[in-house]
Short mmCIF file of the C-alpha atoms (twelve columns), coordinates in Angstrom:
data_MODEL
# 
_entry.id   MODEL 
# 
loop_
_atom_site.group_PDB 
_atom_site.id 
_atom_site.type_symbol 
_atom_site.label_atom_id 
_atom_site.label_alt_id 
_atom_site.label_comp_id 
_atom_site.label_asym_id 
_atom_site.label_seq_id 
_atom_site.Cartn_x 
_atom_site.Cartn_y 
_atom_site.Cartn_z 
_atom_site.pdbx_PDB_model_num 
ATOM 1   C CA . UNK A 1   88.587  6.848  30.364  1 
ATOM 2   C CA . UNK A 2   88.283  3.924  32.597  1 
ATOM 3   C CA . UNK A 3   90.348  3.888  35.928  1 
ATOM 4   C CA . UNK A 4   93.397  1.195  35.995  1 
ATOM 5   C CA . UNK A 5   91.968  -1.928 38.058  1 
ATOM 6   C CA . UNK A 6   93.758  -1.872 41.307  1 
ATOM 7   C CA . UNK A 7   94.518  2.339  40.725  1 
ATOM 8   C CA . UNK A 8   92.338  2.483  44.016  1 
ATOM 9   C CA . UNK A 9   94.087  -0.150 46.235  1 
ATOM 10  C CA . UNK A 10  97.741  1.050  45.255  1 
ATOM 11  C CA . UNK A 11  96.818  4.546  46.519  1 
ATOM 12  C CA . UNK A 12  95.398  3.186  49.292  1 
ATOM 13  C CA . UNK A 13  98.389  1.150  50.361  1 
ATOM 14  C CA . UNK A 14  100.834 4.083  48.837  1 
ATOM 15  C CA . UNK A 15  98.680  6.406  51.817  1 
ATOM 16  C CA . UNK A 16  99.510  3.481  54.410  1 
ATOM 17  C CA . UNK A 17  103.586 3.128  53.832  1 
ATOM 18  C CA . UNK A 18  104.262 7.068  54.010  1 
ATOM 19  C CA . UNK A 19  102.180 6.943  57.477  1 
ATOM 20  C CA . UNK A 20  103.947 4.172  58.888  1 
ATOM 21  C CA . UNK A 21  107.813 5.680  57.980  1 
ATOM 22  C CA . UNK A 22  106.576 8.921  60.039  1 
ATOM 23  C CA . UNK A 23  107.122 9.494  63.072  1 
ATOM 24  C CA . UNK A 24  104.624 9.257  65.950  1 
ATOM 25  C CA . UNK A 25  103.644 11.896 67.897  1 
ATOM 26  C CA . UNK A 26  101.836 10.162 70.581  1 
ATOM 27  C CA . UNK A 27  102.521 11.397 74.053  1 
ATOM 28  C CA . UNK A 28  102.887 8.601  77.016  1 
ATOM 29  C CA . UNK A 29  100.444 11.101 79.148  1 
ATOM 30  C CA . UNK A 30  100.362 9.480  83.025  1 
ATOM 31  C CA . UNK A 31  103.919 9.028  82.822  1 
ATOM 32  C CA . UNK A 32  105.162 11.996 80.569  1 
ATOM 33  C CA . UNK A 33  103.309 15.182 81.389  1 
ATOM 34  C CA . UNK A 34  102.398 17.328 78.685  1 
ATOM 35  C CA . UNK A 35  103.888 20.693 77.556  1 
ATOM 36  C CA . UNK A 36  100.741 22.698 77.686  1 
ATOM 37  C CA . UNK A 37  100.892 26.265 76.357  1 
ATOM 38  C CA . UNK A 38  101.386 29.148 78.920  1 
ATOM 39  C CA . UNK A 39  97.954  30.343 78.818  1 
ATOM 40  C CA . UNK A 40  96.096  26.792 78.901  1 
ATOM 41  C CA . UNK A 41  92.243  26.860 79.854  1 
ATOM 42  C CA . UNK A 42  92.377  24.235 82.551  1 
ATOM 43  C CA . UNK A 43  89.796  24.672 85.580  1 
ATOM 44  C CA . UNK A 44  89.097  28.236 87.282  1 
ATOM 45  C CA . UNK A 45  91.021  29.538 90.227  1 
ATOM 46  C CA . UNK A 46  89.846  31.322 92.812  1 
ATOM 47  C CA . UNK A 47  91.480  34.848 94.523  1 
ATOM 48  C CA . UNK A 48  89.417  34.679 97.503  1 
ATOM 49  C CA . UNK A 49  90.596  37.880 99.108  1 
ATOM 50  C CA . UNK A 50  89.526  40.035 95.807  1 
ATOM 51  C CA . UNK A 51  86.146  38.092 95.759  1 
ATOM 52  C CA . UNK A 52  83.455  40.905 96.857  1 
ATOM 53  C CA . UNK A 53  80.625  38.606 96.058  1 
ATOM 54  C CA . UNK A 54  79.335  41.168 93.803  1 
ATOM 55  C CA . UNK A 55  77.383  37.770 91.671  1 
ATOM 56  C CA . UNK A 56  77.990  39.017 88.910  1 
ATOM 57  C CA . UNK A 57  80.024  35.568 87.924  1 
ATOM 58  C CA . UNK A 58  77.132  33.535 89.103  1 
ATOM 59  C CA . UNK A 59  74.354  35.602 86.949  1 
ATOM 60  C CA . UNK A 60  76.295  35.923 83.464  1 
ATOM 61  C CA . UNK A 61  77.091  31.867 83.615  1 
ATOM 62  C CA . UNK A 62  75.119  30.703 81.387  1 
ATOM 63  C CA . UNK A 63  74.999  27.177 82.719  1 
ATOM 64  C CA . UNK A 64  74.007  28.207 86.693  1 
ATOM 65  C CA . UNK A 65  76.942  26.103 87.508  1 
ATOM 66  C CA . UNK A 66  78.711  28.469 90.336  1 
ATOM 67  C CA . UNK A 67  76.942  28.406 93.535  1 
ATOM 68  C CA . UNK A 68  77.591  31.590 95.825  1 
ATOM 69  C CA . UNK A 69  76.395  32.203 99.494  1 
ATOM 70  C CA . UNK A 70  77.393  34.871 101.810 1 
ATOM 71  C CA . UNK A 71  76.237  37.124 104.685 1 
ATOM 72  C CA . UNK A 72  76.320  41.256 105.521 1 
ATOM 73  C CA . UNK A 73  78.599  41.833 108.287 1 
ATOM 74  C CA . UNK A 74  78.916  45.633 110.049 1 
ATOM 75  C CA . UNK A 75  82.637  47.114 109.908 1 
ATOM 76  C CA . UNK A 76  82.688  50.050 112.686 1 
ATOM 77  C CA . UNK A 77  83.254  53.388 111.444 1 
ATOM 78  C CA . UNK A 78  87.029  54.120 110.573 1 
ATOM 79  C CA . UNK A 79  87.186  57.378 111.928 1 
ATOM 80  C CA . UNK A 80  85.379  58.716 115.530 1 
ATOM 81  C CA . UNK A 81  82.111  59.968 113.897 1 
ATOM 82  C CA . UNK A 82  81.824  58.227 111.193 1 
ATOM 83  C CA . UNK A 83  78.679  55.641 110.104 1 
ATOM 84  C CA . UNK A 84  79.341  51.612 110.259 1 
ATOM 85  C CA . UNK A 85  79.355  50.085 106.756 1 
ATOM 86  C CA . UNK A 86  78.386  46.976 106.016 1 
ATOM 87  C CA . UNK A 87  79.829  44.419 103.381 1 
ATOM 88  C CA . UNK A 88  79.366  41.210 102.010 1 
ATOM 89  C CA . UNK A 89  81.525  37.896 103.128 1 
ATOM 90  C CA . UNK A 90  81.311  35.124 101.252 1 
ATOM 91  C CA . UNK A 91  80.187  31.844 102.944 1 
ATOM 92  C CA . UNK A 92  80.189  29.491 100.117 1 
ATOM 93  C CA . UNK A 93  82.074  29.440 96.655  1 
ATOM 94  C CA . UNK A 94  81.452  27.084 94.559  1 
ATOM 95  C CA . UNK A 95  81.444  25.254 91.313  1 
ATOM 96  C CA . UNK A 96  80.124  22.627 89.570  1 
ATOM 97  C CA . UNK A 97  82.801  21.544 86.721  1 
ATOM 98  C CA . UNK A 98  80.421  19.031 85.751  1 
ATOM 99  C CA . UNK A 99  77.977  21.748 84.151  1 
ATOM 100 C CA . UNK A 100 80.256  23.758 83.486  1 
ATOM 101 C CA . UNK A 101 81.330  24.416 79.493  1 
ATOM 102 C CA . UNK A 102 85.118  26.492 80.225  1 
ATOM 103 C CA . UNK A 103 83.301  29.275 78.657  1 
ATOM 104 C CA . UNK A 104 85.295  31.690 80.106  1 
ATOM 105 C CA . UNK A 105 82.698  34.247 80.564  1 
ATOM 106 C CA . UNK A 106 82.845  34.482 84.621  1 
ATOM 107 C CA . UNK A 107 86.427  35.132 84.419  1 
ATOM 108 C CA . UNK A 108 85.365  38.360 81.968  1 
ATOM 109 C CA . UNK A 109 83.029  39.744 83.455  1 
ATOM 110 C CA . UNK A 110 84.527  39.713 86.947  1 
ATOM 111 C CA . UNK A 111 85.342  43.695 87.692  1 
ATOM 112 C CA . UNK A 112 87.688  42.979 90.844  1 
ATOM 113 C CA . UNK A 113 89.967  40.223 89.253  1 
ATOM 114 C CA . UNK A 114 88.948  37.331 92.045  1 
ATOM 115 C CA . UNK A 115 88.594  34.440 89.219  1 
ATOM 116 C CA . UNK A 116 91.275  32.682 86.658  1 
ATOM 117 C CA . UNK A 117 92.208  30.228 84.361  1 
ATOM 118 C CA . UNK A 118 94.416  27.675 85.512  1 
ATOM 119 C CA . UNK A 119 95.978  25.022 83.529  1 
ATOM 120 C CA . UNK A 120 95.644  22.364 86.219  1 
ATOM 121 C CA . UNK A 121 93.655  19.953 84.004  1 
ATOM 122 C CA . UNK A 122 94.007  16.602 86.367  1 
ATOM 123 C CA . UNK A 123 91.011  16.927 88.468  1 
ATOM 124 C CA . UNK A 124 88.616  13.625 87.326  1 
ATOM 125 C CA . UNK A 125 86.635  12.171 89.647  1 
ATOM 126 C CA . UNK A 126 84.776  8.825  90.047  1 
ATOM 127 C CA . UNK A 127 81.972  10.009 91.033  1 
ATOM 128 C CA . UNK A 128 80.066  12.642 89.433  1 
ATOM 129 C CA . UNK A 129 78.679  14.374 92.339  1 
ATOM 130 C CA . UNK A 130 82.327  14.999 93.393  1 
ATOM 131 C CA . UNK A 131 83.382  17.805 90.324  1 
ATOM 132 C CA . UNK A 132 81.396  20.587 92.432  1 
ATOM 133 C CA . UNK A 133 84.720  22.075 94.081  1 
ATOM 134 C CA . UNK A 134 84.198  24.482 96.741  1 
ATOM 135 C CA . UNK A 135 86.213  27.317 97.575  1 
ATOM 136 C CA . UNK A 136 89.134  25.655 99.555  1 
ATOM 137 C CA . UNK A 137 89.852  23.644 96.203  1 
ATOM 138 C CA . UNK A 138 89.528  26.543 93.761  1 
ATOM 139 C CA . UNK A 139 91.974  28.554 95.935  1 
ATOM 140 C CA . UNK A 140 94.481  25.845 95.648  1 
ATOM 141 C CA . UNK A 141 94.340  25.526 91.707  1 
ATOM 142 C CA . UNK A 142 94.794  29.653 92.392  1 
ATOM 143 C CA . UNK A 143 98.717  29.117 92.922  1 
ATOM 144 C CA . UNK A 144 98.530  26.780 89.767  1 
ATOM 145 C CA . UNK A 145 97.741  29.944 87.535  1 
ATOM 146 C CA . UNK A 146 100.764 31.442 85.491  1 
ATOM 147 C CA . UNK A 147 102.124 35.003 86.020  1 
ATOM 148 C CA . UNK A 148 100.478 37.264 83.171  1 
ATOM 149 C CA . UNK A 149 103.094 38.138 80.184  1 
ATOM 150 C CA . UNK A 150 105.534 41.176 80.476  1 
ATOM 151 C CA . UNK A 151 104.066 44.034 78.648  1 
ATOM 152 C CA . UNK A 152 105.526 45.163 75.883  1 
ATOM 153 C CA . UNK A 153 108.164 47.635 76.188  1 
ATOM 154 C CA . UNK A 154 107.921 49.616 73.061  1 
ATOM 155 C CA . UNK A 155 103.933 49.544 73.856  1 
ATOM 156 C CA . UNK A 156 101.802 53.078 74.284  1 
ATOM 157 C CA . UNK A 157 101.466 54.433 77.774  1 
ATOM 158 C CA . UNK A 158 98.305  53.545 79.060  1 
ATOM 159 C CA . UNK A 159 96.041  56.389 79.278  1 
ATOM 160 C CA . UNK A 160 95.025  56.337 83.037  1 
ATOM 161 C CA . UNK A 161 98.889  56.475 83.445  1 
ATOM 162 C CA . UNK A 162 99.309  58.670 81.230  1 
ATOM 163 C CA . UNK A 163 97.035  61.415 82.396  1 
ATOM 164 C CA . UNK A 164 97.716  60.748 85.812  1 
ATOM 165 C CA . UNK A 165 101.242 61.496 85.292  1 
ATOM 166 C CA . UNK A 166 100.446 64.746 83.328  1 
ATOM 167 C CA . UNK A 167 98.312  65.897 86.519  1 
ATOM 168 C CA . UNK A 168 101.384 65.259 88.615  1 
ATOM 169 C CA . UNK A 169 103.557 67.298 86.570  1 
ATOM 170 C CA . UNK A 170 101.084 69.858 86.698  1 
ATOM 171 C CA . UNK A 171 100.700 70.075 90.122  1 
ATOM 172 C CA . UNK A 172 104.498 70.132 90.802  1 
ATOM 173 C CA . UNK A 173 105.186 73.042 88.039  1 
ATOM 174 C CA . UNK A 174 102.000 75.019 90.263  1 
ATOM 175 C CA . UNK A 175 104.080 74.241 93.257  1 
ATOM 176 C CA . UNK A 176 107.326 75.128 92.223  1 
ATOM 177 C CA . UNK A 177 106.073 78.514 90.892  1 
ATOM 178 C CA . UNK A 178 104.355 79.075 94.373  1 
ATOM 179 C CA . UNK A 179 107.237 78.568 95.959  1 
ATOM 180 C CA . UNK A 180 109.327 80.720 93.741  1 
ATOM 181 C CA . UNK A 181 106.753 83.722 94.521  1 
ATOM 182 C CA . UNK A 182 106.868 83.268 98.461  1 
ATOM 183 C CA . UNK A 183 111.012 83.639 97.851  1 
# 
């Protein structure tokens, strides 16, 4: 059967009137900021002090887009006798947000907890040299980043916990029984 002439163009118009009685859900952004979810992927913080400059951020990326530079100082033994160690201190911390693709993957594979998402997402620039952000920057977006969620109370123990606890016990029971046979 052939469609009604105009079947197309009353849909079409039908479409139009139920969009225009909706309401919109446009946000004024510069003048009403947005309510971005708690855990919002906005640029990567920096924890400077847990940094060890292990590299192991600055291999995995697989845009090359943090820059990392440090030096091996000598820290004198801790006890009289004892050999100096040396460790690394990081010099330079950077990077470049202009490369970068918020993959997420240096804040994985980072074993001492020095990088993080934060939802700071206002950082444009007008010139595109300018979105390499050193160190001093990505501390400052480090405040930005929300505390993690409570755990859950009616969660499992977790098992380093768990077993640490059970070696505690066992040491005190060992004790107590020592002490009982010295009495």
């Amino acid at each position: 059967m052939a469609p009604i002439p105009g079947s197309g163009l009353a849909k079409g118009l039908a479409v139009t009137l139920r969009t225009m009685t909706k309401k919109t859900v446009t946000e004024q952004y510069p003048d009403a900021q947005p309510d971005l979810p708690p855990r919002t992927r906005g640029v990567i913080g920096l924890f400077e002090e847990n940094c060890t400059v292990c590299m192991l951020c600055a291999r995995e990326c697989p845009d090359w887009c943090i820059y990392i530079d440090s030096h091996k100082e000598t820290v004198p033994a801790a006890t009289p006798g004892g050999r100096e160690r040396s460790r690394n201190v990081l010099d330079r911390f950077a990077i470049d947000f202009s490369l970068c693709m918020y993959c997420g993957i240096c804040i994985e594979v980072c074993p001492f907890d020095a990088l993080f998402w934060s939802p700071e997402f206002e950082y444009a620039e007008t010139d595109i040299r300018d979105l390499t952000h050193e160190r001093d920057k990505l501390r400052e977006w480090m405040w930005t980043v929300p505390a993690p969620p409570a755990l859950d109370p009616g969660a499992e123990e977790p098992k380093e916990i768990a077993t640490a606890r059970k070696t505690a016990e066992k040491l005190a029971a060992t004790q107590a029984e020592s002490q009982e046979g010295n009495a």
